[in-house]
Tab-separated table of C-alpha atoms in Angstrom:
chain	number	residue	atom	x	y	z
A	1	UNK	CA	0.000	0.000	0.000
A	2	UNK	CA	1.095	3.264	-0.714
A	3	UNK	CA	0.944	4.938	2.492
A	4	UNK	CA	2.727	8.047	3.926
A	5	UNK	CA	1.355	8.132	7.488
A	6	UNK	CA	0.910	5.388	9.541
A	7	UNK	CA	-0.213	5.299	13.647
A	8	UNK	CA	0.028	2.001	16.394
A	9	UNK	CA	-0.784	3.872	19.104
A	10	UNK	CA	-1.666	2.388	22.102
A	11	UNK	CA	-1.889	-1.204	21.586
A	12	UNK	CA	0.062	-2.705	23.813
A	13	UNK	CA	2.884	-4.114	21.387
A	14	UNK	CA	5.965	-5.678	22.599
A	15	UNK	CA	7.750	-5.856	19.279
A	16	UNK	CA	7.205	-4.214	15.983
A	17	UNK	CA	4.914	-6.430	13.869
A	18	UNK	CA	6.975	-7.846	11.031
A	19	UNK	CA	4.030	-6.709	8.148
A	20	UNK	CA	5.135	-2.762	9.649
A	21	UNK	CA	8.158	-2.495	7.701
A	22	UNK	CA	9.982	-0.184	4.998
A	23	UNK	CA	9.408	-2.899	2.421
A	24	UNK	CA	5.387	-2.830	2.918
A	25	UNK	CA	5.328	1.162	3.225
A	26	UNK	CA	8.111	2.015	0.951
A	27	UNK	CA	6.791	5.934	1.357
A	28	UNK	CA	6.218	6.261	4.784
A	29	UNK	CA	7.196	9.614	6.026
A	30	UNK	CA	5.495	9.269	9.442
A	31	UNK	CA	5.103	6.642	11.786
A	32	UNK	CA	4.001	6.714	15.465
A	33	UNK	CA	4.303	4.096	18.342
A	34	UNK	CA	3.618	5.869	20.790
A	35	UNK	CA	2.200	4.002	24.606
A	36	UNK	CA	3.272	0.508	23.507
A	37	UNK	CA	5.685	-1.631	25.569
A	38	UNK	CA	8.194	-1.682	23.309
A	39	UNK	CA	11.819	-2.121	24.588
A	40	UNK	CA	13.087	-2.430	21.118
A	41	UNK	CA	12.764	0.242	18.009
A	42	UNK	CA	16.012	-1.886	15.580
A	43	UNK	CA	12.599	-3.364	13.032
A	44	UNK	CA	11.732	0.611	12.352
A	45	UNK	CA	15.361	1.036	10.700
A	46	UNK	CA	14.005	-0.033	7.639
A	47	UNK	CA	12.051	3.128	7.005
A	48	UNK	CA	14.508	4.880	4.700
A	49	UNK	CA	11.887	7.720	3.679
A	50	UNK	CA	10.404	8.429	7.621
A	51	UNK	CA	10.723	12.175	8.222
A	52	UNK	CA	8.670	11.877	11.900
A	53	UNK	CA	8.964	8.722	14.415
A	54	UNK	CA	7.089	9.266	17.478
A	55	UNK	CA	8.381	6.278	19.830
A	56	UNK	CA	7.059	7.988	23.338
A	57	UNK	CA	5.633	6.043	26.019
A	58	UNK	CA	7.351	2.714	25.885
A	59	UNK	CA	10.166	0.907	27.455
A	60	UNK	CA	13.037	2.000	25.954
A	61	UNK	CA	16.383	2.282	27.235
A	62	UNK	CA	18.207	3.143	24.060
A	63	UNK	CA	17.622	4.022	20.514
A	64	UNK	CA	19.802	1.880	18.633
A	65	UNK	CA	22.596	3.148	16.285
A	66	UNK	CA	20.933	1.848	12.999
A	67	UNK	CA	18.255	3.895	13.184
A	68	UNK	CA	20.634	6.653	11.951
A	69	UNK	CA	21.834	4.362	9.112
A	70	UNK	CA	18.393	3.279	8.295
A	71	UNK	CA	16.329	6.605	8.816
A	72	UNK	CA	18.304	9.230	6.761
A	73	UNK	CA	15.786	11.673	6.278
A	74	UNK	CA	14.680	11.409	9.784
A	75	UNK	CA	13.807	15.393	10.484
A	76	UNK	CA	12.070	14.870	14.198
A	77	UNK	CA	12.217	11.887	16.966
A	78	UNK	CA	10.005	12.184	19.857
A	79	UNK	CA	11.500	9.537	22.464
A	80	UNK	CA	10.149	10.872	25.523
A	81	UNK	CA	8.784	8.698	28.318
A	82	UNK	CA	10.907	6.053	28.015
A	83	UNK	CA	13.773	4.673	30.330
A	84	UNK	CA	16.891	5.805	28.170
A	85	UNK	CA	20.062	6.215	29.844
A	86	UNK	CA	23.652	7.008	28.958
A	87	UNK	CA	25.337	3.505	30.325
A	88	UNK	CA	22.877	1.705	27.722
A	89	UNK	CA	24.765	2.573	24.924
A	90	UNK	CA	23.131	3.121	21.272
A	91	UNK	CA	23.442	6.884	19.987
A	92	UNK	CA	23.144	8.044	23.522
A	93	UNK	CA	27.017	6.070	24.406
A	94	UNK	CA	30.667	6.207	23.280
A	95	UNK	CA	29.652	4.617	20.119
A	96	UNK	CA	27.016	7.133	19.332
A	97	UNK	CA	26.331	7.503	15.365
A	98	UNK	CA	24.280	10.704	15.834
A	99	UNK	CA	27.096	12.416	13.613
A	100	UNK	CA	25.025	10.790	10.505
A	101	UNK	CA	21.646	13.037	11.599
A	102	UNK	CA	23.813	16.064	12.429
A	103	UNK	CA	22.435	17.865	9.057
A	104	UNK	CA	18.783	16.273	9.058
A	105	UNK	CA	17.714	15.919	12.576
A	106	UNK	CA	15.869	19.478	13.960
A	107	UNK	CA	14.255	18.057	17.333
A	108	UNK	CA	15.403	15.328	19.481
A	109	UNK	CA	12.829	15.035	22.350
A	110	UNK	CA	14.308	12.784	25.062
A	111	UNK	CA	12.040	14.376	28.342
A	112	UNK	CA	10.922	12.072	31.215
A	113	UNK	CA	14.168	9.387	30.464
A	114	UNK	CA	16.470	8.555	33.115
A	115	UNK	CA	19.241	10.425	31.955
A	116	UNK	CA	21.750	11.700	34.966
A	117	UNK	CA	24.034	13.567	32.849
A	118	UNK	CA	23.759	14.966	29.214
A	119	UNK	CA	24.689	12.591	26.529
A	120	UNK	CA	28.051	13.754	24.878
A	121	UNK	CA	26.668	12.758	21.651
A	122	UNK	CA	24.206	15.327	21.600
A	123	UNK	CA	26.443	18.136	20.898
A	124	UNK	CA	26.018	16.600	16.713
A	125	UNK	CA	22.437	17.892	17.121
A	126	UNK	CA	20.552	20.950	16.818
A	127	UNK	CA	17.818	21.251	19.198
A	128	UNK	CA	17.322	18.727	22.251
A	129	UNK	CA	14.513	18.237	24.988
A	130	UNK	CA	15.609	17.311	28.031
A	131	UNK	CA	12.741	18.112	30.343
A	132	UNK	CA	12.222	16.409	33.820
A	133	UNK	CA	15.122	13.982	33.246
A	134	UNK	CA	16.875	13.500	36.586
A	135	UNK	CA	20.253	15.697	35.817
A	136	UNK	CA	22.715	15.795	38.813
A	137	UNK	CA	25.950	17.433	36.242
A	138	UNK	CA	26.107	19.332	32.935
A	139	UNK	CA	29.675	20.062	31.471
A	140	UNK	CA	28.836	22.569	28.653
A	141	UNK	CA	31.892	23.090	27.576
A	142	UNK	CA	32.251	19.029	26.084
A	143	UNK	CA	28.916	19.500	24.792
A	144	UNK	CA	29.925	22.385	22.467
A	145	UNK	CA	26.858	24.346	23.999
A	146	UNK	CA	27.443	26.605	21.506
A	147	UNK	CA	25.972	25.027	18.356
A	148	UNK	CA	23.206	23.114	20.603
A	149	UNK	CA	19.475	24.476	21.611
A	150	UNK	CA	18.939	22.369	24.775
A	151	UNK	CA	15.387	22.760	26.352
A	152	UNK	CA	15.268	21.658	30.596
A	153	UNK	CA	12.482	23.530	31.586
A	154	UNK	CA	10.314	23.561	33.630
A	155	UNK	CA	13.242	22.722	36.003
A	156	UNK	CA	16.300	21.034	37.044
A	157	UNK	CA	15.369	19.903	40.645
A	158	UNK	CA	17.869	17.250	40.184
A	159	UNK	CA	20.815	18.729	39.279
A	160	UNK	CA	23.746	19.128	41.275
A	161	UNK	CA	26.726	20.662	39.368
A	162	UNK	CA	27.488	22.481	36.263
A	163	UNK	CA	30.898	23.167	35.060
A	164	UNK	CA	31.056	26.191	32.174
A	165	UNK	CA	34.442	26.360	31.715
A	166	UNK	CA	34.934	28.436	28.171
A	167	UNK	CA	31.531	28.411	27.125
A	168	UNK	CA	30.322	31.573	25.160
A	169	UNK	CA	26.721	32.053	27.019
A	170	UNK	CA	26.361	36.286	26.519
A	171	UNK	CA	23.969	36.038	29.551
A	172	UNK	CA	23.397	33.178	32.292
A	173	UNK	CA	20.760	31.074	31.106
A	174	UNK	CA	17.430	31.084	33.353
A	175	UNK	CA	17.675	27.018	33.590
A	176	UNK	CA	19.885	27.915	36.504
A	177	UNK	CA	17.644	30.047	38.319
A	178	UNK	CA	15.610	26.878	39.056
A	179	UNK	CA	18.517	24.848	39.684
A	180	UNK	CA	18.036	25.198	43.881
A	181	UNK	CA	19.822	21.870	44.772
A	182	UNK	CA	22.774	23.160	42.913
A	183	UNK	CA	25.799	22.445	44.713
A	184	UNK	CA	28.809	22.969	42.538
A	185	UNK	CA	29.058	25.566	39.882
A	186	UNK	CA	32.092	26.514	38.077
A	187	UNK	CA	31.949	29.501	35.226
A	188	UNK	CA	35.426	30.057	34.110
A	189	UNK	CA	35.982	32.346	31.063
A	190	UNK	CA	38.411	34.952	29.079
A	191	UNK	CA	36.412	36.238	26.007
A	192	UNK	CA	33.009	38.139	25.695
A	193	UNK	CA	32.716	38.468	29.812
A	194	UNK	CA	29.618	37.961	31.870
A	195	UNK	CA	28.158	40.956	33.218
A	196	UNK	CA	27.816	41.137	37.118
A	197	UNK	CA	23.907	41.902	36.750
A	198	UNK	CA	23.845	38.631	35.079
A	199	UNK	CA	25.369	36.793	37.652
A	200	UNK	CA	24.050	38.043	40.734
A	201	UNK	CA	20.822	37.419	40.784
A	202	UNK	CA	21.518	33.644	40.140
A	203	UNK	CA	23.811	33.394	42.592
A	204	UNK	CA	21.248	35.001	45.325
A	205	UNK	CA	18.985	31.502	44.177
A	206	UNK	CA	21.563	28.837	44.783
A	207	UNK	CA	21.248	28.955	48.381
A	208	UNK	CA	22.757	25.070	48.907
A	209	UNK	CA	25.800	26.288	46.795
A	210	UNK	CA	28.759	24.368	48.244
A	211	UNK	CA	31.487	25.043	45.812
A	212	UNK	CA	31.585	28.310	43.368
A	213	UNK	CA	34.528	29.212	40.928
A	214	UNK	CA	33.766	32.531	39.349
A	215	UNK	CA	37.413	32.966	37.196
A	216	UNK	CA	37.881	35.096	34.516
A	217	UNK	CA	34.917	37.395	34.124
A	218	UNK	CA	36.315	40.594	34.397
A	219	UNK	CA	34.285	41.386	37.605
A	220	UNK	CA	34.815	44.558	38.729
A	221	UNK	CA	33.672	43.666	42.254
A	222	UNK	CA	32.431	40.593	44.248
A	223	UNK	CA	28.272	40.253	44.174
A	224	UNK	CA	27.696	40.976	47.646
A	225	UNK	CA	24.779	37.828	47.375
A	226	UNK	CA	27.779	35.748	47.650
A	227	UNK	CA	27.879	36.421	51.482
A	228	UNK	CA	24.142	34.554	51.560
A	229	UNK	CA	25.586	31.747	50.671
A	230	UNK	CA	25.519	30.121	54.360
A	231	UNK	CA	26.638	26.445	52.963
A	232	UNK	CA	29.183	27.428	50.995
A	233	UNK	CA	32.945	25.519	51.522
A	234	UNK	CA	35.184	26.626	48.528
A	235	UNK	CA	35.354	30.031	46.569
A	236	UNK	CA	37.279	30.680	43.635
A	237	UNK	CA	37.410	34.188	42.612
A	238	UNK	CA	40.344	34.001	40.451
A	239	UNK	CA	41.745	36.449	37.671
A	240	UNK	CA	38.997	39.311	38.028
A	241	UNK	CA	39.893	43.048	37.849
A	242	UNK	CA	38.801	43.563	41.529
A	243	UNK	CA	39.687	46.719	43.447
A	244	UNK	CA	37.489	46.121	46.362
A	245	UNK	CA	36.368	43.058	48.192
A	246	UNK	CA	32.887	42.763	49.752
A	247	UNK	CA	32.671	43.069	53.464
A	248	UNK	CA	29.992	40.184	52.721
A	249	UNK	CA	32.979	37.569	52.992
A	250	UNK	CA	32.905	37.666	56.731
A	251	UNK	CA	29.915	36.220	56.447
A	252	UNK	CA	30.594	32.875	54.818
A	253	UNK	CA	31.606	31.161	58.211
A	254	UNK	CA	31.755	27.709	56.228
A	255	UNK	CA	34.349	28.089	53.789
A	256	UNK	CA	37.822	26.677	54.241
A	257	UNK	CA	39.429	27.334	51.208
A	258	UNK	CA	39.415	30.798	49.362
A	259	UNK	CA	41.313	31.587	46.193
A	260	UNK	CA	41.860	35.361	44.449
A	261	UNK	CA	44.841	34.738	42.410
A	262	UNK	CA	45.945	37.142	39.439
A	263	UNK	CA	43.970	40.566	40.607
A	264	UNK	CA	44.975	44.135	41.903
A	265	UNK	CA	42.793	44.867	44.917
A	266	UNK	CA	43.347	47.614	46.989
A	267	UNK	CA	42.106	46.542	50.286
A	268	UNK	CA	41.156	43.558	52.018
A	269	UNK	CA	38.205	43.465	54.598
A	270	UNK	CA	38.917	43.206	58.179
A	271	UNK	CA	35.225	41.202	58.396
A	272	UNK	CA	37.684	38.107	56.735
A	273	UNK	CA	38.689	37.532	60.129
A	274	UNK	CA	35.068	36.160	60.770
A	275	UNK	CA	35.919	33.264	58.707
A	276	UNK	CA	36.656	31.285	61.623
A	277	UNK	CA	37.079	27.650	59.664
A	278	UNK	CA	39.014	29.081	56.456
A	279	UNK	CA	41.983	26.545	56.435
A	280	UNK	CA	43.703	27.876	52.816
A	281	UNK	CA	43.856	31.291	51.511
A	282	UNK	CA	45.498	31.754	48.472
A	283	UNK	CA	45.661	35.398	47.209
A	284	UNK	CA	49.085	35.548	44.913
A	285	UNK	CA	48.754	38.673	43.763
A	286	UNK	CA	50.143	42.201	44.253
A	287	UNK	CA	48.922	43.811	47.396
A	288	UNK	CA	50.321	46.351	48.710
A	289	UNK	CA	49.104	46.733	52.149
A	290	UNK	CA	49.735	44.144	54.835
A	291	UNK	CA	47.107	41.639	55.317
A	292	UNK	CA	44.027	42.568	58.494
A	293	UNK	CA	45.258	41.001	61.655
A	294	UNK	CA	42.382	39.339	62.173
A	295	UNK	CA	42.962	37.447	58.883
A	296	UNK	CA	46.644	36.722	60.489
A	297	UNK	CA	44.809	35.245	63.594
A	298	UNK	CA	42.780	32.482	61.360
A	299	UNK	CA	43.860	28.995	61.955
A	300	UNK	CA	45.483	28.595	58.660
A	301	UNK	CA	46.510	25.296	57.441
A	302	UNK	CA	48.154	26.995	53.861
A	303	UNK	CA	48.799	30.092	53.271
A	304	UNK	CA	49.849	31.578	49.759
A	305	UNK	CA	50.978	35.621	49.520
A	306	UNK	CA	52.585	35.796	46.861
A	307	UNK	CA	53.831	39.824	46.101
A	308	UNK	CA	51.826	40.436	49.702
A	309	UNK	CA	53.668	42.886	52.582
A	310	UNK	CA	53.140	42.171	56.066
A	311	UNK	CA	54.120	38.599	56.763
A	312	UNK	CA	57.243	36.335	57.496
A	313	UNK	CA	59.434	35.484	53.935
A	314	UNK	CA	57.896	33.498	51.492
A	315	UNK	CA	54.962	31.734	54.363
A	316	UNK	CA	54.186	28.781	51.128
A	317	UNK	CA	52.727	26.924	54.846
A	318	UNK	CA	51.369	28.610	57.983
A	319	UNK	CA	50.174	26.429	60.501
């Protein structure tokens, strides 16, 4: 038959039914499976004219690699619902062959899967769904954010750190200002800098924020809505034009390790002092004034001062 749509929705299948191939429907440019029980989509590679596959609903935990062989003109896959996962391989693993839909593939819906990070492989396509998967990391910078449209709203309860490290973002993206279990966030970059209105209303969200690297962003100052960050253990404020430091760091009582390497500053709070657990301080750059006493008085495991006045020769460890 010549047929160019075809739907098995909702009937329970466990396989594809061998009469539902590319051989019987030669023309088929859409096909939808969507609420079966299928845990296996290989049969639908033989489809070499399907433009739409709607596979939602079923028990999937990958979507084997010769469905990118087999479906050429493939333009949208809807995949949602399913149970895919990174560890199970197919174009979601080290093997992906999502390279051969780079130029034909527009939408890649893969919301409600199990995925825990982002697929690597997905950085080939052009737009991908990711809603209510459970996300704990995102590296953009290995996904080539770049060149990708991902879409994780409404929210990423799950996730729990995001490295940015050299991605080209011109303003934070407002996934993150739903991101509330965050823990870990790294933003490290030396081209087209964030602005500080961008990033300090985001960081003001993140209360659970245990770790934050903000390097390279040519802040001119500190957001003060870093000293709201009550849970917060590391701080990395590396390589920023800074001339003054917020008095807001005396109030980050948890953080034992604080970083401000390759900056001119030209004062630094006495309020430090209130950072009772800091263990390392590492400020390396030129400072001309000596360091608060009250900073002196910290229990200090390491210390590093490079180019700072006011302290023994050369303290590399203060205990």
């Amino acid at each position: 038959p010549v047929a160019r749509r075809l739907s098995l929705v909702g009937h329970s299948l466990q396989h594809v039914p061998r009469h539902v191939s590319g051989s019987t429907f030669p023309e088929l440019q859409t096909l939808t499976v969507a609420n079966n029980n299928l845990s296996n989509v290989k049969a639908l590679a033989t489809f070499h004219s399907l433009e739409w596959l709607d596979t939602s609903d079923n028990v999937l935990f990958t979507i084997p690699n010769n469905l990118v062989t087999g479906l050429p003109e493939l333009i949208y896959l809807n995949a949602s619902g399913n149970r895919l996962n990174v560890d199970a391989g197919g174009i979601f693993g080290r093997d992906s062959g999502l390279i051969g839909w780079r130029d034909k593939l527009s939408v890649l819906d893969v919301a409600r899967n199990s995925f825990e990070t982002v697929p690597l492989a997905l950085e080939r396509l052009h737009s991908v769904i990711l809603v209510n998967n459970p996300i704990t990391f995102i590296n953009w910078q290995l996904l080539g954010m770049d060149n990708v449209n991902f879409h994780f709203f409404p929210q990423l309860t799950s996730l729990l750190s995001v490295d940015l490290q050299g991605v080209s973002f011109p303003t934070m993206p407002d996934t993150f200002y739903t991101a509330h279990s965050l823990r870990s966030f790294r933003v490290i970059r030396e081209k087209t800098p964030y602005s500080l209105e961008s990033v300090s209303p985001m960081i003001a969200r993140l209360s659970r924020l245990e770790v934050l690297f903000l390097s390279d962003l040519e802040l001119k100052t500190l957001p003060s809505q870093v000293g709201q960050l009550r849970h917060l253990h590391s701080l990395v404020i590396d390589g920023n034009p800074f001339k003054v430091l917020p008095t807001e760091l005396g109030l980050l009582l948890s953080v034992d390790i604080l970083s401000m390497k390759w900056f001119n500053f030209s004062a630094i709070p006495s309020q430090m002092g209130n950072m009772k657990l800091l263990r390392h301080l590492i400020i390396a750059s030129p400072y001309d004034e000596d360091l608060p006493a009250a900073v002196l008085r910290l229990d200090l495991e390491f210390l590093d001062v490079d180019q700072v006045r006011g302290l023994p020769a050369a303290p590399r460890t203060w205990s």
